[in-house]
Amino acid sequence: MLEKIKETIDFLKSRGFNSPDAGIILGTGLGGLTEKITNSIEIDYRDIPNFPVSTVKGHEGKLIYGDFGKKKIVAMKGRFHYYEGYGSEQITFPVRVLKYLGIKCLFLSNAAGGLNPDFEIGDIMIITDHINLLPNPLIGQNDDRIGPRFPDMGEAYDSYLINKALMIAQNHGIKVHRGVYLATTGPTFETPAEYRHFRIIGADAVGMSTTPEVITARHMGLPCFAVSIITDLGVEGKIKYTTHETVIQEAAKTEERMTKLMTDLIASL
Ligand code: HPA
């Protein structure tokens, strides 16, 4: 895998992707943050050696490098999901590439269903921990040059970044929750019984992404910060008919607040 990573980073460096400070993976309907990147270089995933291509509407499939405030970032506009049929190695390959390009932290966002009865549609949840019900992306042969066989997951989400984000949210008057994100394969949204089940086993929100990338990042020692945008509710009495379109619509309404939070957080690094 290291050879493939090297081939990809050589290509990206030749296109000007030099020493980024941070990486961002943007979730469904949340790609607008990339408009704040200046002096940007954009490359379609299909033009990047060894990159998979995103198949989901609302996930454009572009890698964008540039200035974000005073920092250099690389943003993934569009990510890869297990339900698209990709293997774990494909889903997580871009995270490996970002790490070897030199990022110091990984930021992620996703759209999720709220399970905590205190949540409302449009709320932001800072992820403090996760329950991974997707296949673990580290299953298979381990390359000890990249990370350990048995990585610790005691602090999958960086507590320093979480505390910083809480302060920033307070300063801007942005309401945020903290909570546990559960990742499931999808592509179906949950039955009411499944929502109840996920709540009982300790989750505050459910979605179909993020944990493979975070596990991969932690395997390489990369600190992670992630937020969920609550686009629908899996709470008894509040469950409504959900479609991909309603998820995109609700995520878009929260995008501005999420972007503000991420912008200040990255600036504070
Ligand atoms: N379940 C799973 N994934 C999701 C949901 C949901 O309710 N909303 C947005 N992504």
mmCIF file with all atom_site columns, N, CA, C and O in Angstrom, residues 119 123-126 162 165-170 173-179 225 227-228 257-258 261:
data_model
loop_
_atom_site.group_PDB
_atom_site.id
_atom_site.type_symbol
_atom_site.label_atom_id
_atom_site.label_alt_id
_atom_site.label_comp_id
_atom_site.label_asym_id
_atom_site.label_entity_id
_atom_site.label_seq_id
_atom_site.pdbx_PDB_ins_code
_atom_site.Cartn_x
_atom_site.Cartn_y
_atom_site.Cartn_z
_atom_site.occupancy
_atom_site.B_iso_or_equiv
_atom_site.pdbx_formal_charge
_atom_site.auth_seq_id
_atom_site.auth_comp_id
_atom_site.auth_asym_id
_atom_site.auth_atom_id
_atom_site.pdbx_PDB_model_num
ATOM 1   N N  . PHE A 1 119 ? -32.329 16.178 20.891 1.00 0.00 ? 119 PHE A N  1
ATOM 2   C CA . PHE A 1 119 ? -31.865 16.752 19.626 1.00 0.00 ? 119 PHE A CA 1
ATOM 3   C C  . PHE A 1 119 ? -33.036 17.214 18.759 1.00 0.00 ? 119 PHE A C  1
ATOM 4   O O  . PHE A 1 119 ? -34.114 16.636 18.791 1.00 0.00 ? 119 PHE A O  1
ATOM 5   N N  . ASP A 1 123 ? -29.605 20.604 14.397 1.00 0.00 ? 123 ASP A N  1
ATOM 6   C CA . ASP A 1 123 ? -28.598 20.714 15.466 1.00 0.00 ? 123 ASP A CA 1
ATOM 7   C C  . ASP A 1 123 ? -27.247 20.178 14.995 1.00 0.00 ? 123 ASP A C  1
ATOM 8   O O  . ASP A 1 123 ? -27.171 19.354 14.084 1.00 0.00 ? 123 ASP A O  1
ATOM 9   N N  . ILE A 1 124 ? -26.219 20.665 15.678 1.00 0.00 ? 124 ILE A N  1
ATOM 10  C CA . ILE A 1 124 ? -24.858 20.174 15.432 1.00 0.00 ? 124 ILE A CA 1
ATOM 11  C C  . ILE A 1 124 ? -24.438 19.321 16.628 1.00 0.00 ? 124 ILE A C  1
ATOM 12  O O  . ILE A 1 124 ? -24.608 19.740 17.772 1.00 0.00 ? 124 ILE A O  1
ATOM 13  N N  . MET A 1 125 ? -23.924 18.148 16.348 1.00 0.00 ? 125 MET A N  1
ATOM 14  C CA . MET A 1 125 ? -23.395 17.302 17.429 1.00 0.00 ? 125 MET A CA 1
ATOM 15  C C  . MET A 1 125 ? -21.891 17.117 17.221 1.00 0.00 ? 125 MET A C  1
ATOM 16  O O  . MET A 1 125 ? -21.457 16.630 16.178 1.00 0.00 ? 125 MET A O  1
ATOM 17  N N  . ILE A 1 126 ? -21.113 17.538 18.215 1.00 0.00 ? 126 ILE A N  1
ATOM 18  C CA . ILE A 1 126 ? -19.675 17.262 18.188 1.00 0.00 ? 126 ILE A CA 1
ATOM 19  C C  . ILE A 1 126 ? -19.497 15.814 18.628 1.00 0.00 ? 126 ILE A C  1
ATOM 20  O O  . ILE A 1 126 ? -19.995 15.418 19.688 1.00 0.00 ? 126 ILE A O  1
ATOM 21  N N  . ILE A 1 162 ? -11.995 19.070 20.803 1.00 0.00 ? 162 ILE A N  1
ATOM 22  C CA . ILE A 1 162 ? -13.402 19.121 21.237 1.00 0.00 ? 162 ILE A CA 1
ATOM 23  C C  . ILE A 1 162 ? -13.594 20.326 22.170 1.00 0.00 ? 162 ILE A C  1
ATOM 24  O O  . ILE A 1 162 ? -14.533 21.118 21.997 1.00 0.00 ? 162 ILE A O  1
ATOM 25  N N  . ALA A 1 165 ? -13.462 23.554 20.290 1.00 0.00 ? 165 ALA A N  1
ATOM 26  C CA . ALA A 1 165 ? -14.683 23.746 19.491 1.00 0.00 ? 165 ALA A CA 1
ATOM 27  C C  . ALA A 1 165 ? -15.845 24.184 20.378 1.00 0.00 ? 165 ALA A C  1
ATOM 28  O O  . ALA A 1 165 ? -16.662 25.028 19.983 1.00 0.00 ? 165 ALA A O  1
ATOM 29  N N  . LEU A 1 166 ? -15.909 23.652 21.578 1.00 0.00 ? 166 LEU A N  1
ATOM 30  C CA . LEU A 1 166 ? -16.994 24.037 22.499 1.00 0.00 ? 166 LEU A CA 1
ATOM 31  C C  . LEU A 1 166 ? -16.875 25.517 22.854 1.00 0.00 ? 166 LEU A C  1
ATOM 32  O O  . LEU A 1 166 ? -17.871 26.246 22.922 1.00 0.00 ? 166 LEU A O  1
ATOM 33  N N  . MET A 1 167 ? -15.631 25.974 23.047 1.00 0.00 ? 167 MET A N  1
ATOM 34  C CA . MET A 1 167 ? -15.410 27.393 23.370 1.00 0.00 ? 167 MET A CA 1
ATOM 35  C C  . MET A 1 167 ? -15.792 28.280 22.184 1.00 0.00 ? 167 MET A C  1
ATOM 36  O O  . MET A 1 167 ? -16.441 29.314 22.345 1.00 0.00 ? 167 MET A O  1
ATOM 37  N N  . ILE A 1 168 ? -15.379 27.848 21.000 1.00 0.00 ? 168 ILE A N  1
ATOM 38  C CA . ILE A 1 168 ? -15.684 28.630 19.787 1.00 0.00 ? 168 ILE A CA 1
ATOM 39  C C  . ILE A 1 168 ? -17.200 28.706 19.582 1.00 0.00 ? 168 ILE A C  1
ATOM 40  O O  . ILE A 1 168 ? -17.745 29.773 19.281 1.00 0.00 ? 168 ILE A O  1
ATOM 41  N N  . ALA A 1 169 ? -17.877 27.580 19.774 1.00 0.00 ? 169 ALA A N  1
ATOM 42  C CA . ALA A 1 169 ? -19.338 27.551 19.606 1.00 0.00 ? 169 ALA A CA 1
ATOM 43  C C  . ALA A 1 169 ? -19.995 28.513 20.589 1.00 0.00 ? 169 ALA A C  1
ATOM 44  O O  . ALA A 1 169 ? -20.905 29.276 20.227 1.00 0.00 ? 169 ALA A O  1
ATOM 45  N N  . GLN A 1 170 ? -19.499 28.499 21.810 1.00 0.00 ? 170 GLN A N  1
ATOM 46  C CA . GLN A 1 170 ? -20.061 29.396 22.830 1.00 0.00 ? 170 GLN A CA 1
ATOM 47  C C  . GLN A 1 170 ? -19.850 30.863 22.436 1.00 0.00 ? 170 GLN A C  1
ATOM 48  O O  . GLN A 1 170 ? -20.775 31.676 22.517 1.00 0.00 ? 170 GLN A O  1
ATOM 49  N N  . GLY A 1 173 ? -22.276 31.837 19.870 1.00 0.00 ? 173 GLY A N  1
ATOM 50  C CA . GLY A 1 173 ? -23.673 31.552 20.188 1.00 0.00 ? 173 GLY A CA 1
ATOM 51  C C  . GLY A 1 173 ? -24.249 30.430 19.336 1.00 0.00 ? 173 GLY A C  1
ATOM 52  O O  . GLY A 1 173 ? -25.433 30.406 19.023 1.00 0.00 ? 173 GLY A O  1
ATOM 53  N N  . ILE A 1 174 ? -23.369 29.492 18.946 1.00 0.00 ? 174 ILE A N  1
ATOM 54  C CA . ILE A 1 174 ? -23.839 28.334 18.160 1.00 0.00 ? 174 ILE A CA 1
ATOM 55  C C  . ILE A 1 174 ? -24.152 27.192 19.127 1.00 0.00 ? 174 ILE A C  1
ATOM 56  O O  . ILE A 1 174 ? -23.291 26.778 19.913 1.00 0.00 ? 174 ILE A O  1
ATOM 57  N N  . LYS A 1 175 ? -25.410 26.713 19.049 1.00 0.00 ? 175 LYS A N  1
ATOM 58  C CA . LYS A 1 175 ? -25.792 25.598 19.925 1.00 0.00 ? 175 LYS A CA 1
ATOM 59  C C  . LYS A 1 175 ? -25.153 24.301 19.429 1.00 0.00 ? 175 LYS A C  1
ATOM 60  O O  . LYS A 1 175 ? -25.267 23.967 18.250 1.00 0.00 ? 175 LYS A O  1
ATOM 61  N N  . VAL A 1 176 ? -24.456 23.617 20.303 1.00 0.00 ? 176 VAL A N  1
ATOM 62  C CA . VAL A 1 176 ? -23.892 22.315 19.925 1.00 0.00 ? 176 VAL A CA 1
ATOM 63  C C  . VAL A 1 176 ? -24.182 21.286 21.025 1.00 0.00 ? 176 VAL A C  1
ATOM 64  O O  . VAL A 1 176 ? -24.300 21.630 22.192 1.00 0.00 ? 176 VAL A O  1
ATOM 65  N N  . HIS A 1 177 ? -24.324 20.036 20.600 1.00 0.00 ? 177 HIS A N  1
ATOM 66  C CA . HIS A 1 177 ? -24.411 18.922 21.536 1.00 0.00 ? 177 HIS A CA 1
ATOM 67  C C  . HIS A 1 177 ? -23.097 18.156 21.457 1.00 0.00 ? 177 HIS A C  1
ATOM 68  O O  . HIS A 1 177 ? -22.344 18.298 20.497 1.00 0.00 ? 177 HIS A O  1
ATOM 69  N N  . ARG A 1 178 ? -22.877 17.319 22.441 1.00 0.00 ? 178 ARG A N  1
ATOM 70  C CA . ARG A 1 178 ? -21.798 16.346 22.360 1.00 0.00 ? 178 ARG A CA 1
ATOM 71  C C  . ARG A 1 178 ? -22.438 14.968 22.320 1.00 0.00 ? 178 ARG A C  1
ATOM 72  O O  . ARG A 1 178 ? -23.477 14.778 22.966 1.00 0.00 ? 178 ARG A O  1
ATOM 73  N N  . GLY A 1 179 ? -21.865 14.025 21.624 1.00 0.00 ? 179 GLY A N  1
ATOM 74  C CA . GLY A 1 179 ? -22.509 12.714 21.630 1.00 0.00 ? 179 GLY A CA 1
ATOM 75  C C  . GLY A 1 179 ? -21.750 11.636 20.882 1.00 0.00 ? 179 GLY A C  1
ATOM 76  O O  . GLY A 1 179 ? -20.719 11.873 20.255 1.00 0.00 ? 179 GLY A O  1
ATOM 77  N N  . PHE A 1 225 ? -11.229 15.376 14.556 1.00 0.00 ? 225 PHE A N  1
ATOM 78  C CA . PHE A 1 225 ? -12.366 16.135 15.094 1.00 0.00 ? 225 PHE A CA 1
ATOM 79  C C  . PHE A 1 225 ? -13.508 15.956 14.108 1.00 0.00 ? 225 PHE A C  1
ATOM 80  O O  . PHE A 1 225 ? -13.318 16.136 12.897 1.00 0.00 ? 225 PHE A O  1
ATOM 81  N N  . VAL A 1 227 ? -17.969 16.366 13.331 1.00 0.00 ? 227 VAL A N  1
ATOM 82  C CA . VAL A 1 227 ? -19.309 16.816 13.719 1.00 0.00 ? 227 VAL A CA 1
ATOM 83  C C  . VAL A 1 227 ? -20.369 16.117 12.872 1.00 0.00 ? 227 VAL A C  1
ATOM 84  O O  . VAL A 1 227 ? -20.146 15.818 11.703 1.00 0.00 ? 227 VAL A O  1
ATOM 85  N N  . SER A 1 228 ? -21.516 15.894 13.516 1.00 0.00 ? 228 SER A N  1
ATOM 86  C CA . SER A 1 228 ? -22.704 15.413 12.799 1.00 0.00 ? 228 SER A CA 1
ATOM 87  C C  . SER A 1 228 ? -23.700 16.545 12.709 1.00 0.00 ? 228 SER A C  1
ATOM 88  O O  . SER A 1 228 ? -23.904 17.282 13.683 1.00 0.00 ? 228 SER A O  1
ATOM 89  N N  . ARG A 1 257 ? -23.352 27.484 9.925  1.00 0.00 ? 257 ARG A N  1
ATOM 90  C CA . ARG A 1 257 ? -22.903 27.382 11.326 1.00 0.00 ? 257 ARG A CA 1
ATOM 91  C C  . ARG A 1 257 ? -21.729 26.402 11.447 1.00 0.00 ? 257 ARG A C  1
ATOM 92  O O  . ARG A 1 257 ? -20.765 26.638 12.171 1.00 0.00 ? 257 ARG A O  1
ATOM 93  N N  . MET A 1 258 ? -21.852 25.299 10.730 1.00 0.00 ? 258 MET A N  1
ATOM 94  C CA . MET A 1 258 ? -20.772 24.307 10.794 1.00 0.00 ? 258 MET A CA 1
ATOM 95  C C  . MET A 1 258 ? -19.472 24.876 10.225 1.00 0.00 ? 258 MET A C  1
ATOM 96  O O  . MET A 1 258 ? -18.396 24.677 10.774 1.00 0.00 ? 258 MET A O  1
ATOM 97  N N  . LEU A 1 261 ? -17.766 27.214 12.679 1.00 0.00 ? 261 LEU A N  1
ATOM 98  C CA . LEU A 1 261 ? -17.118 26.429 13.744 1.00 0.00 ? 261 LEU A CA 1
ATOM 99  C C  . LEU A 1 261 ? -15.791 25.830 13.239 1.00 0.00 ? 261 LEU A C  1
ATOM 100 O O  . LEU A 1 261 ? -14.746 25.973 13.876 1.00 0.00 ? 261 LEU A O  1
#
